[in-house]
Coordinates of N, CA and C in Angstrom, one line a residue:
X277 N 0.8 -1.2 0.0 CA 0.0 0.0 0.0 C 0.9 1.2 0.0
X278 N 2.0 1.2 0.7 CA 2.9 2.3 0.8 C 3.5 2.7 -0.5
X279 N 3.7 1.7 -1.4 CA 4.3 2.0 -2.7 C 3.3 2.6 -3.6
X280 N 2.1 2.3 -3.5 CA 1.1 2.9 -4.5 C 0.4 4.2 -3.9
X281 N 0.6 4.5 -2.6 CA 0.0 5.6 -2.0 C 0.2 6.9 -2.7
X282 N 1.4 7.2 -3.2 CA 1.6 8.5 -3.9 C 0.7 8.6 -5.2
X283 N 0.6 7.5 -5.9 CA -0.3 7.6 -7.1 C -1.7 7.8 -6.7
X284 N -2.2 7.1 -5.7 CA -3.5 7.3 -5.2 C -3.8 8.7 -4.7
X285 N -2.8 9.3 -4.0 CA -3.0 10.6 -3.5 C -3.3 11.6 -4.7
X286 N -2.8 11.3 -5.9 CA -3.0 12.1 -7.0 C -4.2 11.6 -7.9
X287 N -4.9 10.7 -7.3 CA -6.1 10.2 -8.0 C -5.8 9.3 -9.2
X288 N -4.6 8.8 -9.3 CA -4.2 7.9 -10.4 C -4.6 6.5 -10.2
X289 N -4.9 5.8 -11.3 CA -5.1 4.3 -11.2 C -3.8 3.6 -11.3
X290 N -3.8 2.4 -10.6 CA -2.6 1.6 -10.6 C -2.8 0.3 -11.2
X291 N -1.9 -0.1 -12.1 CA -1.9 -1.3 -12.8 C -0.8 -2.2 -12.3
X292 N -1.1 -3.5 -12.2 CA -0.1 -4.5 -11.7 C 0.0 -5.6 -12.8
X293 N 1.2 -5.8 -13.3 CA 1.4 -6.9 -14.2 C 1.9 -8.1 -13.4
X294 N 1.2 -9.2 -13.6 CA 1.6 -10.5 -13.0 C 1.1 -11.6 -13.8
X295 N 1.9 -12.6 -14.1 CA 1.5 -13.7 -15.0 C 1.0 -14.8 -14.1
X296 N 0.3 -15.8 -14.8 CA -0.1 -17.0 -14.1 C -1.6 -17.0 -13.6
X297 N -1.9 -17.9 -12.8 CA -3.2 -18.1 -12.3 C -3.5 -16.9 -11.3
X298 N -4.6 -16.3 -11.4 CA -4.9 -15.0 -10.7 C -5.8 -15.2 -9.5
X299 N -6.4 -16.4 -9.3 CA -7.5 -16.6 -8.3 C -7.0 -16.1 -6.9
X300 N -5.8 -16.6 -6.5 CA -5.4 -16.3 -5.1 C -4.7 -14.9 -5.0
X301 N -4.2 -14.3 -6.1 CA -3.5 -13.0 -6.0 C -4.5 -11.8 -6.2
X302 N -5.6 -12.0 -6.9 CA -6.4 -10.8 -7.1 C -7.0 -10.2 -5.8
X303 N -7.4 -11.0 -4.9 CA -7.9 -10.4 -3.6 C -6.8 -9.6 -2.9
X304 N -5.5 -10.0 -3.0 CA -4.4 -9.3 -2.4 C -4.2 -8.0 -3.1
X305 N -4.2 -8.1 -4.4 CA -4.0 -6.9 -5.3 C -5.1 -5.8 -5.0
X306 N -6.3 -6.3 -4.9 CA -7.4 -5.5 -4.6 C -7.3 -4.8 -3.2
X307 N -6.9 -5.6 -2.3 CA -6.8 -5.1 -0.9 C -5.7 -4.0 -0.8
X308 N -4.7 -4.1 -1.6 CA -3.6 -3.0 -1.5 C -3.9 -1.8 -2.4
X309 N -5.0 -1.9 -3.2 CA -5.4 -0.8 -4.0 C -5.1 -0.8 -5.4
X310 N -4.8 -2.0 -6.0 CA -4.6 -2.1 -7.4 C -5.9 -2.0 -8.1
X311 N -5.9 -1.2 -9.2 CA -7.1 -0.9 -10.0 C -7.3 -1.8 -11.2
X312 N -6.1 -2.2 -11.8 CA -6.1 -2.9 -13.0 C -5.2 -4.1 -13.0
X313 N -5.6 -5.3 -13.3 CA -4.8 -6.5 -13.4 C -4.4 -6.8 -14.8
X314 N -3.2 -7.1 -15.1 CA -2.7 -7.4 -16.4 C -1.6 -8.5 -16.4
X315 N -1.6 -9.4 -17.2 CA -2.6 -9.8 -18.1 C -3.5 -10.9 -17.5
X316 N -4.6 -11.2 -18.0 CA -5.4 -12.3 -17.6 C -5.2 -13.4 -18.7
X317 N -4.3 -14.3 -18.3 CA -3.8 -15.3 -19.3 C -4.9 -16.4 -19.5
X318 N -5.3 -16.8 -20.7 CA -6.3 -17.8 -20.9 C -5.8 -19.2 -20.5
X319 N -4.6 -19.4 -20.5 CA -4.0 -20.8 -20.2 C -4.3 -21.1 -18.7
X320 N -4.4 -20.0 -17.9 CA -4.5 -20.2 -16.4 C -5.8 -19.7 -15.8
X321 N -6.5 -18.9 -16.6 CA -7.7 -18.2 -16.0 C -8.8 -18.2 -17.0
X322 N -10.0 -18.3 -16.4 CA -11.3 -18.2 -17.2 C -11.7 -16.8 -17.1
X323 N -11.5 -16.0 -18.1 CA -11.8 -14.5 -18.1 C -13.2 -14.2 -17.7
X324 N -14.2 -15.0 -18.2 CA -15.5 -14.7 -17.8 C -15.8 -14.9 -16.3
X325 N -15.2 -15.9 -15.7 CA -15.3 -16.1 -14.3 C -14.6 -15.0 -13.5
X326 N -13.4 -14.7 -13.9 CA -12.6 -13.6 -13.2 C -13.4 -12.3 -13.3
X327 N -14.0 -12.0 -14.5 CA -14.7 -10.8 -14.6 C -16.0 -10.8 -13.7
X328 N -16.7 -11.9 -13.6 CA -17.8 -12.0 -12.8 C -17.5 -11.7 -11.3
X329 N -16.4 -12.2 -10.9 CA -15.9 -12.0 -9.5 C -15.5 -10.5 -9.2
X330 N -14.8 -9.9 -10.2 CA -14.2 -8.6 -10.0 C -14.8 -7.5 -10.7
X331 N -16.0 -7.7 -11.4 CA -16.7 -6.6 -12.0 C -17.0 -5.5 -11.1
X332 N -16.6 -4.3 -11.5 CA -16.9 -3.1 -10.7 C -15.8 -2.8 -9.6
X333 N -14.9 -3.8 -9.4 CA -13.9 -3.6 -8.4 C -12.5 -3.4 -9.0
X334 N -12.3 -4.1 -10.1 CA -10.9 -4.1 -10.7 C -11.1 -4.3 -12.2
X335 N -10.4 -3.5 -13.0 CA -10.4 -3.7 -14.5 C -9.4 -4.8 -14.8
X336 N -9.7 -5.4 -16.0 CA -8.8 -6.5 -16.4 C -8.3 -6.3 -17.8
X337 N -7.1 -6.7 -18.1 CA -6.5 -6.6 -19.4 C -6.0 -7.9 -19.9
X338 N -6.3 -8.2 -21.2 CA -5.7 -9.4 -21.8 C -6.6 -10.4 -22.3
X339 N -6.0 -11.6 -22.5 CA -6.7 -12.8 -22.8 C -6.6 -13.3 -24.2
X340 N -6.1 -12.6 -25.2 CA -5.9 -13.2 -26.5 C -4.6 -13.9 -26.5
X341 N -4.6 -15.2 -26.6 CA -3.4 -16.0 -26.5 C -2.3 -15.7 -27.5
X342 N -1.1 -15.4 -27.0 CA 0.0 -15.1 -27.9 C 0.4 -16.3 -28.7
X343 N 0.1 -17.5 -28.3 CA 0.3 -18.7 -29.2 C -0.6 -18.6 -30.4
X344 N -1.8 -18.2 -30.2 CA -2.7 -18.0 -31.3 C -2.2 -16.8 -32.2
X345 N -1.8 -15.8 -31.6 CA -1.2 -14.7 -32.4 C 0.0 -15.1 -33.2
X346 N 0.8 -16.0 -32.7 CA 2.0 -16.5 -33.4 C 1.7 -17.5 -34.5
X347 N 0.8 -18.4 -34.2 CA 0.6 -19.5 -35.1 C -0.8 -19.6 -35.7
X348 N -1.8 -18.8 -35.3 CA -3.1 -18.9 -35.8 C -3.3 -18.2 -37.1
X349 N -4.4 -18.6 -37.7 CA -4.8 -17.9 -38.9 C -5.5 -16.6 -38.6
X350 N -5.6 -15.6 -39.6 CA -6.2 -14.4 -39.3 C -7.7 -14.6 -38.9
X351 N -8.3 -15.7 -39.5 CA -9.7 -16.0 -39.2 C -9.9 -16.5 -37.8
X352 N -8.9 -17.3 -37.3 CA -9.0 -17.8 -35.9 C -8.8 -16.6 -35.0
X353 N -7.9 -15.7 -35.3 CA -7.6 -14.6 -34.4 C -8.9 -13.7 -34.3
X354 N -9.4 -13.4 -35.5 CA -10.6 -12.5 -35.5 C -11.8 -13.2 -34.7
X355 N -11.9 -14.5 -34.9 CA -13.0 -15.2 -34.1 C -12.8 -15.1 -32.6
X356 N -11.6 -15.3 -32.2 CA -11.2 -15.3 -30.8 C -11.5 -13.9 -30.2
X357 N -11.1 -12.8 -30.9 CA -11.4 -11.5 -30.5 C -12.9 -11.3 -30.4
X358 N -13.7 -11.7 -31.4 CA -15.1 -11.5 -31.4 C -15.7 -12.2 -30.2
X359 N -15.3 -13.5 -30.0 CA -15.8 -14.2 -28.9 C -15.6 -13.5 -27.6
X360 N -14.5 -13.0 -27.3 CA -14.3 -12.3 -26.0 C -15.0 -11.0 -26.0
X361 N -15.1 -10.2 -27.1 CA -15.8 -9.0 -27.1 C -17.3 -9.2 -26.8
X362 N -17.9 -10.2 -27.4 CA -19.3 -10.5 -27.2 C -19.6 -11.1 -25.8
X363 N -18.7 -12.0 -25.4 CA -19.0 -12.7 -24.1 C -18.5 -12.0 -22.9
X364 N -17.4 -11.2 -23.0 CA -16.8 -10.6 -21.8 C -16.9 -9.1 -21.8
X365 N -17.0 -8.5 -23.0 CA -17.0 -7.1 -23.1 C -18.2 -6.3 -22.5
X366 N -19.4 -6.8 -22.6 CA -20.5 -6.1 -22.1 C -20.4 -5.7 -20.6
X367 N -20.7 -4.5 -20.3 CA -20.6 -4.0 -19.0 C -19.3 -3.4 -18.6
X368 N -18.3 -3.4 -19.6 CA -17.0 -2.8 -19.4 C -16.2 -3.5 -18.4
X369 N -15.1 -2.8 -18.0 CA -14.2 -3.4 -17.0 C -13.1 -4.4 -17.6
X370 N -13.1 -4.4 -18.9 CA -12.1 -5.3 -19.6 C -11.6 -4.6 -20.8
X371 N -10.2 -4.7 -20.9 CA -9.6 -4.1 -22.1 C -8.9 -5.3 -22.8
X372 N -9.3 -5.4 -24.1 CA -8.7 -6.5 -24.9 C -7.2 -6.3 -25.0
X373 N -6.5 -7.4 -24.9 CA -5.0 -7.3 -25.1 C -4.5 -8.7 -25.2
X374 N -3.2 -8.9 -25.5 CA -2.6 -10.2 -25.6 C -2.4 -10.8 -24.2
X375 N -2.2 -12.1 -24.2 CA -2.1 -12.8 -22.9 C -0.7 -12.6 -22.3
X376 N 0.2 -12.1 -23.0 CA 1.5 -11.7 -22.5 C 2.2 -10.8 -23.6
X377 N 3.4 -10.5 -23.4 CA 4.1 -9.5 -24.3 C 4.0 -10.0 -25.8
X378 N 4.0 -9.0 -26.7 CA 4.0 -9.3 -28.1 C 5.5 -9.6 -28.5
X379 N 5.8 -10.9 -28.9 CA 7.1 -11.3 -29.1 C 7.5 -11.2 -30.6
X380 N 8.8 -11.3 -30.9 CA 9.3 -11.2 -32.3 C 8.6 -12.3 -33.2
X381 N 8.3 -13.4 -32.7 CA 7.7 -14.5 -33.5 C 6.3 -14.3 -34.0
X382 N 5.6 -13.2 -33.5 CA 4.3 -12.9 -33.9 C 4.3 -12.1 -35.2
X383 N 3.7 -12.7 -36.3 CA 3.6 -12.0 -37.6 C 2.9 -10.7 -37.4
X384 N 3.4 -9.6 -37.9 CA 2.8 -8.3 -37.8 C 1.3 -8.3 -38.3
X385 N 1.0 -9.1 -39.4 CA -0.3 -9.1 -39.9 C -1.3 -9.8 -38.9
X386 N -0.8 -10.7 -38.0 CA -1.7 -11.2 -37.0 C -2.0 -10.2 -35.9
X387 N -1.0 -9.5 -35.5 CA -1.2 -8.4 -34.5 C -2.2 -7.4 -35.1
X388 N -2.0 -7.0 -36.3 CA -2.9 -6.0 -37.0 C -4.3 -6.6 -37.0
X389 N -4.5 -7.9 -37.3 CA -5.8 -8.6 -37.3 C -6.4 -8.4 -35.9
X390 N -5.7 -8.6 -34.9 CA -6.3 -8.5 -33.5 C -6.8 -7.1 -33.3
X391 N -6.0 -6.1 -33.7 CA -6.4 -4.7 -33.5 C -7.6 -4.4 -34.4
X392 N -7.6 -4.8 -35.6 CA -8.8 -4.5 -36.5 C -10.0 -5.2 -35.9
X393 N -9.9 -6.4 -35.5 CA -11.1 -7.1 -34.9 C -11.5 -6.4 -33.6
X394 N -10.6 -5.9 -32.9 CA -11.0 -5.2 -31.7 C -11.9 -3.9 -32.1
X395 N -11.4 -3.3 -33.1 CA -12.2 -2.1 -33.6 C -13.6 -2.5 -34.1
X396 N -13.6 -3.7 -34.7 CA -14.8 -4.2 -35.3 C -15.9 -4.7 -34.3
X397 N -15.4 -5.4 -33.3 CA -16.3 -6.0 -32.4 C -16.3 -5.4 -31.0
X398 N -15.3 -4.6 -30.7 CA -15.2 -4.0 -29.4 C -16.0 -2.7 -29.2
X399 N -17.2 -2.7 -29.6 CA -18.0 -1.4 -29.5 C -19.3 -1.8 -28.7
X400 N -19.9 -0.8 -28.1 CA -21.2 -1.0 -27.4 C -22.3 -0.3 -28.1
X401 N -23.5 -1.0 -28.1 CA -24.7 -0.3 -28.5 C -25.3 0.5 -27.4
X402 N -26.4 1.1 -27.7 CA -27.1 2.0 -26.7 C -27.5 1.2 -25.4
X403 N -27.6 -0.1 -25.4 CA -28.0 -0.8 -24.3 C -26.8 -1.5 -23.6
X404 N -25.6 -1.2 -24.1 CA -24.4 -1.8 -23.5 C -24.0 -3.1 -24.1
X405 N -24.7 -3.6 -25.0 CA -24.3 -4.8 -25.6 C -23.3 -4.6 -26.7
X406 N -22.5 -5.6 -27.0 CA -21.5 -5.5 -28.0 C -22.2 -5.5 -29.4
X407 N -21.7 -4.7 -30.3 CA -22.2 -4.6 -31.6 C -21.1 -4.7 -32.7
X408 N -21.4 -5.2 -33.8 CA -20.4 -5.3 -34.9 C -20.5 -4.1 -35.8
X409 N -19.4 -3.5 -36.1 CA -19.4 -2.3 -37.0 C -19.2 -2.8 -38.4
X410 N -20.0 -2.3 -39.3 CA -20.0 -2.7 -40.7 C -18.7 -2.2 -41.4
X411 N -18.2 -1.1 -41.1 CA -17.0 -0.5 -41.8 C -15.7 -0.8 -41.2
X412 N -15.6 -1.7 -40.2 CA -14.3 -1.9 -39.5 C -13.4 -2.7 -40.4

């Protein structure tokens, strides 16, 4: 708490990067005042379940597998982004991102596919539901 107190005094949000299974560590991060957890890795965490537990308390970043970004087709990447945007996006509190750092082995076109799909599917309609944009 002492380490993040200066940021909190200035009204800033605090993000913590930690890899792996988050079930046991998220309560600790929350108790010390962390506002955002990064990344939520799909290999270790069920993003929908994590969001259910922490909605309104802590924002979450991540969940697009870097293995998919490295070896998947553009169609598979777009579908995974759409799946998360539709199933996890509504209600906010989640930022789409990769499950870990973007490495040299990830083809640039696959990263761009993730970003374009985020623009296409990561929007909300008037009722807060995810909507697909025609011109993305």
